Short mmCIF file of C-alpha atoms and ligand atoms in Angstrom, two decimals:
data_model
loop_
_atom_site.label_atom_id
_atom_site.label_comp_id
_atom_site.label_asym_id
_atom_site.label_seq_id
_atom_site.Cartn_x
_atom_site.Cartn_y
_atom_site.Cartn_z
CA UNK A 1 141.35 15.47 157.24
CA UNK A 2 138.04 17.00 156.15
CA UNK A 3 138.22 18.75 152.79
CA UNK A 4 138.46 22.53 152.80
CA UNK A 5 136.39 23.30 149.72
CA UNK A 6 137.32 26.11 147.36
CA UNK A 7 134.73 27.84 145.22
CA UNK A 8 134.53 29.16 141.71
CA UNK A 9 132.18 30.59 139.09
CA UNK A 10 132.40 32.12 135.62
CA UNK A 11 131.69 35.67 134.44
CA UNK A 12 128.61 34.35 132.59
CA UNK A 13 127.08 33.41 135.94
CA UNK A 14 126.49 37.09 136.70
CA UNK A 15 124.01 37.29 133.85
CA UNK A 16 121.63 40.18 133.12
CA UNK A 17 118.40 38.18 132.81
CA UNK A 18 117.57 37.89 129.12
CA UNK A 19 115.76 34.78 127.89
CA UNK A 20 114.53 33.77 124.41
CA UNK A 21 111.34 35.76 125.05
CA UNK A 22 112.63 38.97 126.58
CA UNK A 23 115.53 41.37 126.99
CA UNK A 24 117.90 41.76 129.95
CA UNK A 25 116.33 42.88 133.21
CA UNK A 26 119.59 44.17 134.71
CA UNK A 27 122.19 46.44 133.09
CA UNK A 28 125.06 44.23 131.87
CA UNK A 29 128.23 44.79 133.92
CA UNK A 30 131.80 44.58 132.70
CA UNK A 31 134.50 42.12 133.69
CA UNK A 32 136.08 44.45 136.29
CA UNK A 33 132.85 44.64 138.27
CA UNK A 34 132.37 40.88 138.10
CA UNK A 35 135.89 40.22 139.33
CA UNK A 36 135.35 42.70 142.14
CA UNK A 37 132.17 40.83 143.17
CA UNK A 38 133.95 37.48 143.06
CA UNK A 39 136.63 38.83 145.40
CA UNK A 40 134.25 40.71 147.65
CA UNK A 41 132.18 37.59 148.21
CA UNK A 42 135.22 35.44 148.98
CA UNK A 43 135.29 33.07 146.01
CA UNK A 44 138.67 31.51 145.18
CA UNK A 45 138.76 31.03 141.42
CA UNK A 46 137.16 32.01 138.14
CA UNK A 47 136.42 29.83 135.11
CA UNK A 48 136.66 31.21 131.60
CA UNK A 49 135.45 30.60 128.08
CA UNK A 50 138.27 31.50 125.67
CA UNK A 51 136.45 34.70 124.73
CA UNK A 52 135.70 35.60 128.35
CA UNK A 53 139.49 35.71 128.72
CA UNK A 54 140.14 37.39 125.36
CA UNK A 55 136.99 39.09 123.99
CA UNK A 56 136.43 39.01 120.19
CA UNK A 57 139.05 36.31 119.98
CA UNK A 58 138.39 35.45 116.32
CA UNK A 59 139.27 38.97 115.17
CA UNK A 60 142.62 39.06 117.02
CA UNK A 61 146.13 37.98 116.06
CA UNK A 62 148.01 35.45 118.22
CA UNK A 63 150.45 38.12 119.55
CA UNK A 64 147.46 40.25 120.59
CA UNK A 65 145.70 37.26 122.23
CA UNK A 66 148.91 36.36 124.03
CA UNK A 67 149.32 39.92 125.30
CA UNK A 68 145.76 40.06 126.66
CA UNK A 69 145.95 36.59 128.24
CA UNK A 70 149.22 37.47 129.98
CA UNK A 71 147.74 40.74 131.26
CA UNK A 72 144.71 38.85 132.61
CA UNK A 73 146.92 36.30 134.36
CA UNK A 74 149.00 39.07 135.97
CA UNK A 75 145.89 40.82 137.12
CA UNK A 76 144.30 37.70 138.66
CA UNK A 77 147.59 36.73 140.30
CA UNK A 78 147.68 40.21 141.83
CA UNK A 79 144.15 39.70 143.18
CA UNK A 80 144.95 36.19 144.48
CA UNK A 81 142.33 34.61 142.22
CA UNK A 82 143.08 31.29 140.46
CA UNK A 83 141.92 30.36 136.95
CA UNK A 84 140.11 27.05 137.14
CA UNK A 85 139.68 26.16 133.46
CA UNK A 86 139.34 27.46 129.93
CA UNK A 87 136.57 26.29 127.54
CA UNK A 88 136.41 27.04 123.81
CA UNK A 89 133.07 28.67 123.00
CA UNK A 90 132.25 26.51 120.01
CA UNK A 91 128.59 27.38 119.64
CA UNK A 92 128.49 31.06 118.74
CA UNK A 93 130.58 31.58 115.61
CA UNK A 94 129.03 31.16 112.13
CA UNK A 95 131.53 28.32 111.59
CA UNK A 96 129.84 26.24 114.31
CA UNK A 97 126.28 26.49 113.00
CA UNK A 98 126.19 22.72 112.32
CA UNK A 99 128.50 21.73 115.17
CA UNK A 100 132.22 22.09 115.73
CA UNK A 101 134.16 18.84 115.55
CA UNK A 102 131.20 16.95 114.02
CA UNK A 103 130.14 19.58 111.49
CA UNK A 104 129.45 18.19 108.04
CA UNK A 105 131.69 20.93 106.59
CA UNK A 106 135.41 20.04 106.77
CA UNK A 107 136.38 23.76 106.84
CA UNK A 108 134.23 24.24 109.90
CA UNK A 109 135.71 21.17 111.59
CA UNK A 110 139.16 22.66 111.03
CA UNK A 111 137.99 25.93 112.56
CA UNK A 112 136.77 24.08 115.68
CA UNK A 113 140.06 22.23 116.13
CA UNK A 114 142.17 25.34 115.55
CA UNK A 115 140.09 27.34 118.01
CA UNK A 116 140.41 24.54 120.58
CA UNK A 117 144.18 24.53 120.20
CA UNK A 118 144.17 28.29 120.73
CA UNK A 119 142.13 27.79 123.91
CA UNK A 120 144.75 25.31 125.10
CA UNK A 121 147.47 27.93 124.49
CA UNK A 122 145.41 30.44 126.47
CA UNK A 123 144.89 27.92 129.29
CA UNK A 124 148.65 27.46 129.47
CA UNK A 125 149.21 31.22 129.67
CA UNK A 126 146.57 31.46 132.39
CA UNK A 127 148.20 28.71 134.43
CA UNK A 128 145.55 25.98 134.23
CA UNK A 129 145.94 22.54 132.67
CA UNK A 130 142.18 21.99 132.30
CA UNK A 131 140.35 22.49 129.02
CA UNK A 132 136.60 21.98 129.42
CA UNK A 133 134.65 20.77 126.40
CA UNK A 134 130.96 21.37 126.61
CA UNK A 135 130.08 19.74 123.27
CA UNK A 136 127.20 22.12 122.68
CA UNK A 137 126.41 21.54 119.00
CA UNK A 138 127.97 18.09 118.61
CA UNK A 139 124.69 16.39 117.83
CA UNK A 140 121.76 16.82 115.50
CA UNK A 141 118.39 18.47 115.08
CA UNK A 142 117.35 15.48 113.00
CA UNK A 143 119.25 12.22 113.20
CA UNK A 144 119.55 11.64 109.46
CA UNK A 145 121.66 14.81 109.15
CA UNK A 146 124.85 13.14 110.42
CA UNK A 147 126.28 9.69 110.91
CA UNK A 148 126.56 8.84 114.61
CA UNK A 149 129.42 6.46 113.88
CA UNK A 150 131.37 9.05 111.89
CA UNK A 151 130.72 11.64 114.61
CA UNK A 152 132.39 9.43 117.23
CA UNK A 153 135.44 9.11 114.96
CA UNK A 154 135.48 12.88 114.41
CA UNK A 155 135.27 13.59 118.15
CA UNK A 156 138.19 11.24 118.81
CA UNK A 157 140.18 12.83 115.97
CA UNK A 158 139.58 16.31 117.42
CA UNK A 159 140.51 15.30 120.98
CA UNK A 160 143.62 13.53 119.69
CA UNK A 161 144.66 16.74 117.92
CA UNK A 162 144.27 18.65 121.21
CA UNK A 163 146.21 16.08 123.22
CA UNK A 164 149.02 16.14 120.65
CA UNK A 165 149.08 19.94 120.65
CA UNK A 166 150.06 20.16 124.33
CA UNK A 167 151.55 17.29 126.32
CA UNK A 168 150.24 18.65 129.65
CA UNK A 169 146.67 19.59 128.86
CA UNK A 170 143.88 17.57 130.46
CA UNK A 171 140.49 17.55 128.79
CA UNK A 172 137.32 17.56 130.89
CA UNK A 173 134.26 16.68 128.86
CA UNK A 174 131.04 18.26 130.17
CA UNK A 175 128.18 16.08 128.88
CA UNK A 176 124.66 17.39 128.33
CA UNK A 177 121.96 15.35 126.58
CA UNK A 178 120.15 18.14 124.73
CA UNK A 179 119.85 21.93 124.27
CA UNK A 180 120.81 23.47 121.95
CA UNK A 181 120.62 20.16 120.04
CA UNK A 182 117.69 17.78 119.99
CA UNK A 183 120.11 14.92 120.71
CA UNK A 184 123.76 15.34 121.72
CA UNK A 185 126.31 12.66 120.89
CA UNK A 186 127.90 12.69 124.37
CA UNK A 187 124.91 12.89 126.74
CA UNK A 188 126.28 11.31 129.92
CA UNK A 189 129.45 10.70 131.93
CA UNK A 190 129.47 7.09 130.72
CA UNK A 191 129.66 8.32 127.12
CA UNK A 192 132.38 10.85 127.99
CA UNK A 193 134.58 8.27 129.73
CA UNK A 194 134.04 5.68 127.00
CA UNK A 195 135.12 8.29 124.44
CA UNK A 196 138.22 9.01 126.55
CA UNK A 197 139.29 5.40 126.08
CA UNK A 198 139.31 5.74 122.30
CA UNK A 199 141.76 8.65 122.40
CA UNK A 200 145.54 8.55 122.12
CA UNK A 201 146.00 9.31 125.84
CA UNK A 202 142.98 8.25 127.93
CA UNK A 203 144.76 9.33 131.14
CA UNK A 204 144.38 12.95 130.08
CA UNK A 205 140.69 12.82 129.20
CA UNK A 206 138.23 13.08 132.07
CA UNK A 207 134.99 14.85 132.81
CA UNK A 208 133.04 17.64 134.41
CA UNK A 209 129.65 16.88 135.94
CA UNK A 210 126.89 19.46 135.90
CA UNK A 211 123.96 18.55 138.16
CA UNK A 212 121.34 19.97 135.76
CA UNK A 213 122.79 18.12 132.77
CA UNK A 214 122.60 14.80 134.63
CA UNK A 215 119.00 15.49 135.61
CA UNK A 216 118.16 16.36 131.98
CA UNK A 217 119.56 12.92 131.04
CA UNK A 218 117.18 11.35 133.58
CA UNK A 219 120.10 10.41 135.84
CA UNK A 220 120.94 10.97 139.49
CA UNK A 221 123.82 13.50 139.67
CA UNK A 222 125.18 11.76 142.81
CA UNK A 223 125.49 8.49 140.87
CA UNK A 224 127.25 10.33 138.05
CA UNK A 225 129.71 11.71 140.65
CA UNK A 226 130.37 8.25 142.09
CA UNK A 227 130.78 6.77 138.62
CA UNK A 228 133.29 9.43 137.46
CA UNK A 229 135.21 9.17 140.74
CA UNK A 230 135.45 5.38 140.41
CA UNK A 231 137.60 6.10 137.35
CA UNK A 232 139.51 8.97 139.04
CA UNK A 233 138.10 11.24 136.32
CA UNK A 234 136.10 13.95 138.07
CA UNK A 235 138.30 16.97 137.48
CA UNK A 236 135.72 19.73 137.64
CA UNK A 237 132.16 20.25 138.78
CA UNK A 238 129.20 22.52 137.98
CA UNK A 239 126.73 22.30 140.81
CA UNK A 240 123.25 23.73 140.27
CA UNK A 241 119.66 22.46 140.15
CA UNK A 242 116.97 21.71 137.60
CA UNK A 243 113.22 21.33 137.85
CA UNK A 244 112.60 18.26 135.71
CA UNK A 245 112.88 17.75 131.97
CA UNK A 246 112.65 21.36 130.84
CA UNK A 247 115.09 23.87 129.36
CA UNK A 248 118.47 24.03 131.13
CA UNK A 249 117.57 26.09 134.19
CA UNK A 250 120.84 26.51 136.11
CA UNK A 251 118.94 27.07 139.35
CA UNK A 252 120.78 27.67 142.64
CA UNK A 253 122.27 24.50 144.14
CA UNK A 254 119.65 22.64 146.22
CA UNK A 255 116.86 24.99 145.08
CA UNK A 256 114.59 22.26 143.71
CA UNK A 257 115.71 19.05 145.33
CA UNK A 258 117.53 19.51 148.61
CA UNK A 259 117.79 15.78 149.18
CA UNK A 260 119.47 15.23 145.82
CA UNK A 261 121.87 18.08 146.69
CA UNK A 262 122.61 16.31 150.00
CA UNK A 263 123.31 13.08 148.09
CA UNK A 264 125.66 14.94 145.72
CA UNK A 265 127.58 16.45 148.63
CA UNK A 266 127.77 13.05 150.31
CA UNK A 267 129.14 11.54 147.10
CA UNK A 268 131.76 14.31 146.85
CA UNK A 269 132.73 13.77 150.49
CA UNK A 270 133.10 9.99 150.21
CA UNK A 271 135.24 10.34 147.08
CA UNK A 272 137.49 13.06 148.51
CA UNK A 273 136.61 15.53 145.74
CA UNK A 274 138.61 18.72 146.27
CA UNK A 275 141.57 17.06 147.96
CA UNK A 276 143.67 17.22 144.79
CA UNK A 277 142.93 20.90 144.27
CA UNK A 278 139.64 20.52 142.36
CA UNK A 279 137.21 23.42 142.76
CA UNK A 280 133.49 23.43 143.45
CA UNK A 281 132.05 25.62 140.70
CA UNK A 282 128.49 26.86 140.58
CA UNK A 283 127.07 27.12 137.05
CA UNK A 284 124.00 28.99 138.25
CA UNK A 285 122.05 31.98 136.95
CA UNK A 286 119.94 34.52 138.86
CA UNK A 287 116.18 34.34 138.37
CA UNK A 288 115.11 36.86 135.72
CA UNK A 289 113.20 38.79 138.41
CA UNK A 290 116.37 39.43 140.46
CA UNK A 291 117.02 43.09 141.37
CA UNK A 292 120.51 44.52 140.81
CA UNK A 293 121.15 44.76 144.56
CA UNK A 294 120.55 40.99 144.89
CA UNK A 295 122.64 40.05 141.86
CA UNK A 296 125.16 37.81 143.66
CA UNK A 297 122.68 35.98 145.87
CA UNK A 298 122.28 32.90 143.62
CA UNK A 299 126.04 32.32 143.97
CA UNK A 300 126.46 33.06 147.67
CA UNK A 301 123.28 31.11 148.47
CA UNK A 302 124.53 28.09 146.47
CA UNK A 303 127.77 28.13 148.45
CA UNK A 304 125.88 28.57 151.74
CA UNK A 305 123.62 25.61 150.89
CA UNK A 306 126.64 23.55 149.84
CA UNK A 307 128.48 24.24 153.11
CA UNK A 308 125.31 23.55 155.11
CA UNK A 309 125.01 20.20 153.36
CA UNK A 310 128.68 19.42 154.05
CA UNK A 311 127.81 19.82 157.73
CA UNK A 312 124.72 17.65 157.25
CA UNK A 313 126.80 15.04 155.49
CA UNK A 314 129.47 14.99 158.22
CA UNK A 315 126.91 14.81 161.03
CA UNK A 316 124.74 12.15 159.39
CA UNK A 317 124.38 9.15 161.68
CA UNK A 318 126.22 6.66 159.43
CA UNK A 319 126.11 3.96 162.13
CA UNK A 320 122.34 4.16 162.45
CA UNK A 321 122.04 4.21 158.65
CA UNK A 322 124.27 1.13 158.31
CA UNK A 323 122.19 -0.75 160.90
CA UNK A 324 118.99 0.09 158.98
CA UNK A 325 120.60 -1.05 155.72
CA UNK A 326 121.64 -4.29 157.40
CA UNK A 327 118.08 -4.85 158.56
CA UNK A 328 116.74 -3.89 155.09
CA UNK A 329 114.60 -1.25 156.80
CA UNK A 330 114.75 1.31 154.02
CA UNK A 331 111.52 2.92 155.22
CA UNK A 332 113.23 3.97 158.44
CA UNK A 333 116.38 4.93 156.49
CA UNK A 334 114.27 7.23 154.33
CA UNK A 335 112.83 8.90 157.42
CA UNK A 336 116.28 9.15 159.04
CA UNK A 337 117.47 11.17 156.04
CA UNK A 338 114.36 13.36 155.99
CA UNK A 339 114.56 14.13 159.69
CA UNK A 340 118.28 14.81 159.47
CA UNK A 341 117.63 17.31 156.71
CA UNK A 342 114.72 18.85 158.62
CA UNK A 343 117.10 19.38 161.57
C1 XUL B 1 126.02 24.92 129.16
C2 XUL B 1 127.03 25.00 130.19
C3 XUL B 1 128.21 25.83 129.88
C4 XUL B 1 129.50 25.15 130.21
C5 XUL B 1 130.73 25.90 129.87
O1 XUL B 1 124.87 24.27 129.54
O2 XUL B 1 126.86 24.45 131.26
O3 XUL B 1 128.12 27.02 130.59
O4 XUL B 1 129.54 24.90 131.58
O5 XUL B 1 130.94 26.03 128.53
MN1 MN B 2 128.17 24.01 132.93
#
């Protein structure tokens, strides 16, 4: 049976256009409007940072957080929208200035672990068993500032604390090689899955692949997908695109390299991604120039491109391709792919 894909994005993906050099170019909209857009455009699920679900989380008591999380769950249930994952935002608070789990300050490491446990409690209330860890500041600006060896131990210690906190939670590590750090400690899927094997329950530690993050690591996102799936560990996905080794661009899926997008879709198809209920999430942002009336186009276009490439993947002449592989005629194979994509 062909997979019926289900689609997801986060509230941060309807962003107002600020960058480090200039202010927003669209008036920031509230959560209600974003949820309305998600529904109106036929997406199935939303992903949340802990403070997307419960704003100003650090200033609130647990009973208050619980009340707001339950209200959010009721509301999304009423709208028929699933919650895909929760991710602790461990890069904004003053306590995470030098990293969360790998901070040199033990008080700050405790903060990061406590906040992660709280995110797990929120995930439970929201009905998802996936906690995503984008390890934003777990790295260094200069390498002498931290010990790489100690940092691995600290990451394992933190993940172990999370696994012990809730027997059902699954942790999806989202690797990224740089930005905001010069060098991150967990830059690739290989690193994430190796780290999983040092934890107390490797079965519950998997990964999330973001196309742009793989490209920033100089890797082919389709290979990262195949690698993660070989371990049965691809539990979530952030499709987007990236124009080379620059800042993290979060461009619409297929925007820069349509052929790479085709290869990613093909990898997802051959591994049956989505058949166990996994969602296809787009971690994309609108171009800064986008007008308010076009504010959802980066998301709907990414889905349209994805579905177009699913068709391209299913109609690819696999027999002809196999014959060319057998004959080691990769020149003709290359052209077969190009002409298939040209249509
Ligand atoms: C950062 C990134 C994040 C994570 C969620 O580059 O991709 O949005 O996906 O914390
Ligand atoms: Mn992401």
